[in-house]
Short mmCIF file of C-alpha atoms in Angstrom, two decimals:
data_model
loop_
_atom_site.label_atom_id
_atom_site.label_comp_id
_atom_site.label_asym_id
_atom_site.label_seq_id
_atom_site.Cartn_x
_atom_site.Cartn_y
_atom_site.Cartn_z
CA UNK A 1 87.00 126.49 117.41
CA UNK A 2 87.59 129.80 115.26
CA UNK A 3 91.30 131.28 116.10
CA UNK A 4 90.61 135.09 115.72
CA UNK A 5 90.98 135.97 111.92
CA UNK A 6 93.43 139.03 111.08
CA UNK A 7 91.18 139.74 108.19
CA UNK A 8 88.68 140.61 110.24
CA UNK A 9 90.44 143.59 112.51
CA UNK A 10 88.36 147.07 112.25
CA UNK A 11 91.02 149.88 111.58
CA UNK A 12 90.44 150.99 114.83
CA UNK A 13 91.25 147.78 117.07
CA UNK A 14 94.01 148.28 119.10
CA UNK A 15 96.23 146.14 120.22
CA UNK A 16 97.27 144.06 116.81
CA UNK A 17 100.36 142.77 118.10
CA UNK A 18 99.73 142.33 121.53
CA UNK A 19 96.72 140.22 120.79
CA UNK A 20 98.48 138.25 117.63
CA UNK A 21 101.56 136.93 120.01
CA UNK A 22 98.82 135.42 122.79
CA UNK A 23 97.84 134.04 119.57
CA UNK A 24 100.83 132.47 118.72
CA UNK A 25 101.66 131.56 123.03
CA UNK A 26 98.03 129.48 122.26
CA UNK A 27 99.24 127.82 119.43
CA UNK A 28 102.51 127.01 120.84
CA UNK A 29 99.83 125.90 123.66
CA UNK A 30 101.32 127.73 126.35
CA UNK A 31 97.88 128.66 127.94
CA UNK A 32 99.24 130.71 131.01
CA UNK A 33 101.53 133.47 128.99
CA UNK A 34 98.87 133.51 126.67
CA UNK A 35 96.19 134.16 129.51
CA UNK A 36 98.39 137.18 131.32
CA UNK A 37 98.81 138.45 127.73
CA UNK A 38 95.16 138.60 126.93
CA UNK A 39 94.45 140.10 130.64
CA UNK A 40 96.44 142.92 130.18
CA UNK A 41 95.21 143.50 127.05
CA UNK A 42 91.58 143.83 128.73
CA UNK A 43 93.05 145.75 131.54
CA UNK A 44 94.13 148.80 128.60
CA UNK A 45 91.58 148.09 126.54
CA UNK A 46 88.20 146.87 128.09
CA UNK A 47 86.28 147.05 124.74
CA UNK A 48 88.84 144.93 122.50
CA UNK A 49 86.80 142.17 121.10
CA UNK A 50 89.65 140.21 120.18
CA UNK A 51 91.36 139.18 123.45
CA UNK A 52 87.78 138.63 124.63
CA UNK A 53 87.53 136.12 122.08
CA UNK A 54 90.58 135.19 122.50
CA UNK A 55 90.10 134.48 126.44
CA UNK A 56 87.28 132.37 125.73
CA UNK A 57 89.80 130.35 122.86
CA UNK A 58 92.04 129.68 125.98
CA UNK A 59 89.11 128.90 128.50
CA UNK A 60 87.94 126.90 126.04
CA UNK A 61 91.24 124.61 125.71
CA UNK A 62 91.19 124.23 129.96
CA UNK A 63 88.18 122.64 129.48
CA UNK A 64 86.43 125.84 130.99
CA UNK A 65 83.76 126.44 129.22
CA UNK A 66 81.11 128.45 131.20
CA UNK A 67 83.76 130.62 130.78
CA UNK A 68 84.50 130.07 127.13
CA UNK A 69 80.72 130.66 126.57
CA UNK A 70 80.52 134.60 128.98
CA UNK A 71 83.94 135.56 127.29
CA UNK A 72 82.60 134.94 123.72
CA UNK A 73 79.42 136.29 124.35
CA UNK A 74 81.89 139.32 126.42
CA UNK A 75 83.15 139.69 122.57
CA UNK A 76 80.11 139.38 121.06
CA UNK A 77 78.85 142.68 123.10
CA UNK A 78 81.59 144.66 121.52
CA UNK A 79 81.50 143.72 118.01
CA UNK A 80 78.50 141.92 117.43
CA UNK A 81 79.67 140.86 113.88
CA UNK A 82 82.58 139.50 114.60
CA UNK A 83 82.77 136.10 113.02
CA UNK A 84 85.03 134.60 114.53
CA UNK A 85 83.69 134.92 118.04
CA UNK A 86 80.16 133.76 117.10
CA UNK A 87 81.00 130.68 115.82
CA UNK A 88 82.85 129.79 118.44
CA UNK A 89 79.83 130.48 120.49
CA UNK A 90 78.16 128.56 118.27
CA UNK A 91 80.43 125.81 119.70
CA UNK A 92 79.81 126.83 123.49
CA UNK A 93 76.20 127.03 122.79
CA UNK A 94 76.19 123.42 121.75
CA UNK A 95 78.10 122.59 123.95
CA UNK A 96 76.15 123.62 127.10
CA UNK A 97 73.17 123.41 125.22
CA UNK A 98 72.19 126.59 125.10
CA UNK A 99 71.52 127.03 121.67
CA UNK A 100 68.57 129.05 121.30
CA UNK A 101 70.44 131.42 123.60
CA UNK A 102 73.05 132.22 120.77
CA UNK A 103 70.07 132.68 117.75
CA UNK A 104 69.62 136.01 118.72
CA UNK A 105 73.78 137.04 118.72
CA UNK A 106 72.82 135.46 114.57
CA UNK A 107 70.05 137.81 114.01
CA UNK A 108 72.12 140.46 115.13
CA UNK A 109 75.25 140.27 112.91
CA UNK A 110 73.25 139.33 110.23
CA UNK A 111 71.14 142.84 110.49
CA UNK A 112 74.82 144.66 111.16
CA UNK A 113 76.47 142.81 108.13
CA UNK A 114 73.93 140.40 105.58
CA UNK A 115 76.62 139.78 103.87
CA UNK A 116 78.22 136.78 105.88
CA UNK A 117 77.88 133.44 104.48
CA UNK A 118 78.31 131.61 107.20
CA UNK A 119 76.35 133.63 109.28
CA UNK A 120 73.82 132.44 107.61
CA UNK A 121 74.76 129.31 107.47
CA UNK A 122 74.61 128.58 110.87
CA UNK A 123 71.33 130.73 111.30
CA UNK A 124 69.33 129.03 109.62
CA UNK A 125 70.53 125.75 110.46
CA UNK A 126 69.68 127.01 114.22
CA UNK A 127 65.83 127.50 112.89
CA UNK A 128 65.55 124.42 110.81
CA UNK A 129 67.02 122.01 112.98
CA UNK A 130 66.40 122.83 116.79
CA UNK A 131 67.23 120.75 119.15
CA UNK A 132 68.24 118.49 116.36
CA UNK A 133 71.19 120.22 116.42
CA UNK A 134 72.97 119.08 118.44
CA UNK A 135 72.43 115.74 116.95
CA UNK A 136 74.22 117.44 114.05
CA UNK A 137 77.90 116.67 112.90
CA UNK A 138 79.56 119.74 114.49
CA UNK A 139 76.89 119.36 117.07
CA UNK A 140 78.08 115.78 118.35
CA UNK A 141 82.33 116.81 117.15
CA UNK A 142 81.49 118.80 119.87
CA UNK A 143 79.80 116.99 122.54
CA UNK A 144 77.65 117.88 125.43
CA UNK A 145 78.77 119.07 128.42
CA UNK A 146 78.17 117.31 131.73
CA UNK A 147 79.56 118.46 134.64
CA UNK A 148 78.17 115.29 136.74
CA UNK A 149 79.57 112.82 133.54
CA UNK A 150 82.93 115.16 133.74
CA UNK A 151 83.26 114.20 137.34
CA UNK A 152 83.03 110.67 137.26
CA UNK A 153 85.65 110.71 134.56
CA UNK A 154 87.91 113.01 137.30
CA UNK A 155 88.08 110.10 139.30
CA UNK A 156 88.81 107.32 136.27
CA UNK A 157 91.99 109.61 135.97
CA UNK A 158 92.36 109.03 139.82
CA UNK A 159 92.51 105.32 139.05
CA UNK A 160 88.72 105.44 141.66
CA UNK A 161 87.49 102.89 139.32
CA UNK A 162 84.91 101.41 141.54
CA UNK A 163 83.11 105.17 142.72
CA UNK A 164 83.62 106.33 138.99
CA UNK A 165 81.04 102.96 137.87
CA UNK A 166 78.63 103.27 140.34
CA UNK A 167 78.29 107.52 139.18
CA UNK A 168 78.50 106.72 135.75
CA UNK A 169 75.72 103.67 135.96
CA UNK A 170 73.86 106.18 138.04
CA UNK A 171 73.49 108.73 135.61
CA UNK A 172 72.96 106.14 132.86
CA UNK A 173 69.47 105.08 135.22
CA UNK A 174 68.99 109.12 135.90
CA UNK A 175 69.31 110.92 132.62
CA UNK A 176 69.70 107.77 129.97
CA UNK A 177 71.89 106.65 127.52
CA UNK A 178 74.97 108.60 126.32
CA UNK A 179 78.12 108.18 124.50
CA UNK A 180 80.39 109.49 127.18
CA UNK A 181 78.86 107.45 129.82
CA UNK A 182 78.96 104.02 127.85
CA UNK A 183 82.93 105.67 127.11
CA UNK A 184 83.87 106.07 130.63
CA UNK A 185 82.14 102.42 131.67
CA UNK A 186 84.41 101.03 128.47
CA UNK A 187 87.58 103.35 129.76
CA UNK A 188 86.63 101.16 133.51
CA UNK A 189 86.48 98.12 132.36
CA UNK A 190 89.19 98.26 129.67
CA UNK A 191 91.50 98.90 133.00
CA UNK A 192 90.12 96.23 134.70
CA UNK A 193 90.59 93.65 131.92
CA UNK A 194 87.37 93.07 130.95
CA UNK A 195 87.90 93.25 127.44
CA UNK A 196 85.07 91.86 125.94
CA UNK A 197 82.82 94.19 127.30
CA UNK A 198 85.17 97.25 127.21
CA UNK A 199 84.33 96.40 123.06
CA UNK A 200 80.66 96.35 123.38
CA UNK A 201 80.66 99.25 125.69
CA UNK A 202 82.82 101.44 122.93
CA UNK A 203 80.66 99.70 120.57
CA UNK A 204 77.61 101.15 122.38
CA UNK A 205 78.92 104.87 122.72
CA UNK A 206 80.26 104.74 119.02
CA UNK A 207 76.27 103.64 118.15
CA UNK A 208 75.43 107.15 119.95
CA UNK A 209 78.67 109.83 118.76
CA UNK A 210 80.46 107.68 115.74
CA UNK A 211 82.62 111.10 115.54
CA UNK A 212 84.94 110.90 118.52
CA UNK A 213 87.99 108.98 117.30
CA UNK A 214 89.43 108.58 120.72
CA UNK A 215 86.58 106.07 120.89
CA UNK A 216 87.41 104.05 117.59
CA UNK A 217 90.76 104.14 118.77
CA UNK A 218 89.46 102.68 122.81
CA UNK A 219 87.42 100.53 120.92
CA UNK A 220 90.50 98.96 118.58
CA UNK A 221 92.46 98.60 121.70
CA UNK A 222 89.97 96.61 123.66
CA UNK A 223 89.33 94.40 120.25
CA UNK A 224 92.87 93.92 119.95
CA UNK A 225 93.32 92.46 123.56
CA UNK A 226 90.50 90.37 123.41
CA UNK A 227 90.53 88.78 119.87
CA UNK A 228 87.72 91.26 118.02
CA UNK A 229 90.14 93.39 116.07
CA UNK A 230 88.24 92.07 112.54
CA UNK A 231 84.64 93.27 114.17
CA UNK A 232 86.54 96.60 115.40
CA UNK A 233 87.73 96.72 111.18
CA UNK A 234 83.73 96.35 110.68
CA UNK A 235 83.04 98.78 112.40
CA UNK A 236 84.95 101.59 111.62
CA UNK A 237 84.49 100.51 108.23
CA UNK A 238 81.01 101.70 108.58
CA UNK A 239 81.36 104.72 110.06
CA UNK A 240 84.32 106.54 107.74
CA UNK A 241 82.11 106.23 104.82
CA UNK A 242 79.50 108.90 106.00
CA UNK A 243 83.01 110.94 108.53
CA UNK A 244 85.86 110.83 106.20
CA UNK A 245 87.49 112.97 108.85
CA UNK A 246 87.77 109.35 110.45
CA UNK A 247 90.06 108.52 107.92
CA UNK A 248 93.11 109.79 109.90
CA UNK A 249 93.25 107.29 112.58
CA UNK A 250 92.45 103.95 109.47
CA UNK A 251 96.48 103.16 109.45
CA UNK A 252 95.80 102.47 112.52
CA UNK A 253 92.75 100.22 111.62
CA UNK A 254 94.49 99.26 108.94
CA UNK A 255 97.97 97.98 110.31
CA UNK A 256 96.73 95.35 112.27
CA UNK A 257 95.87 91.91 111.53
CA UNK A 258 92.03 90.58 111.51
#
């Protein structure tokens, strides 16, 4: 998720200080204060593309994916070559599986500003990979929003494990395997103290999406509870070579005895 870059501000942009303050609120995690400040900006300046991008970032932080998508798109209708909003719109398009809708925005941006290499790279990736882009490293990291899965995960958070499990199994039957479904089932199994089942489910989730740090940490927790830490370390070792950003959690695995 790209944050607003002051270096990209055009001279006639208004409310620079106000946007910067809102961005400070976002960085501090004070989303309500950021939202109030940004709503005030667009109320005074309905064409403030930076504010719309920032509202999108607030929505993204709240996991309001549709709202984030709409706000990044709104920023681009005001300034089509605004790189921060383009990058964020790209992520939102990945999340909502609407990458085909994003392509014209990158084409338009390149017509206006053909010298931005980052826009070229993303446009070319969309053209070359097609739907395969959802399985690219960035696509896996962003993940795909599935409202049915989100509903089931909310039930897990509420402690309604059996109902959540039924929903996840139904999604699996109707839509096919997914990392999110296996992960959710793994969490349920862990809470039910079926640690070996949880270990297997987290492993299956990792096979489908090996970019989730949480999945590896969940795997490790399950492994510690069923005496399979050595296996967990081996699995982690296989994927960390391909995805070096996972090294941030390496100490968690290295600290465990086999």
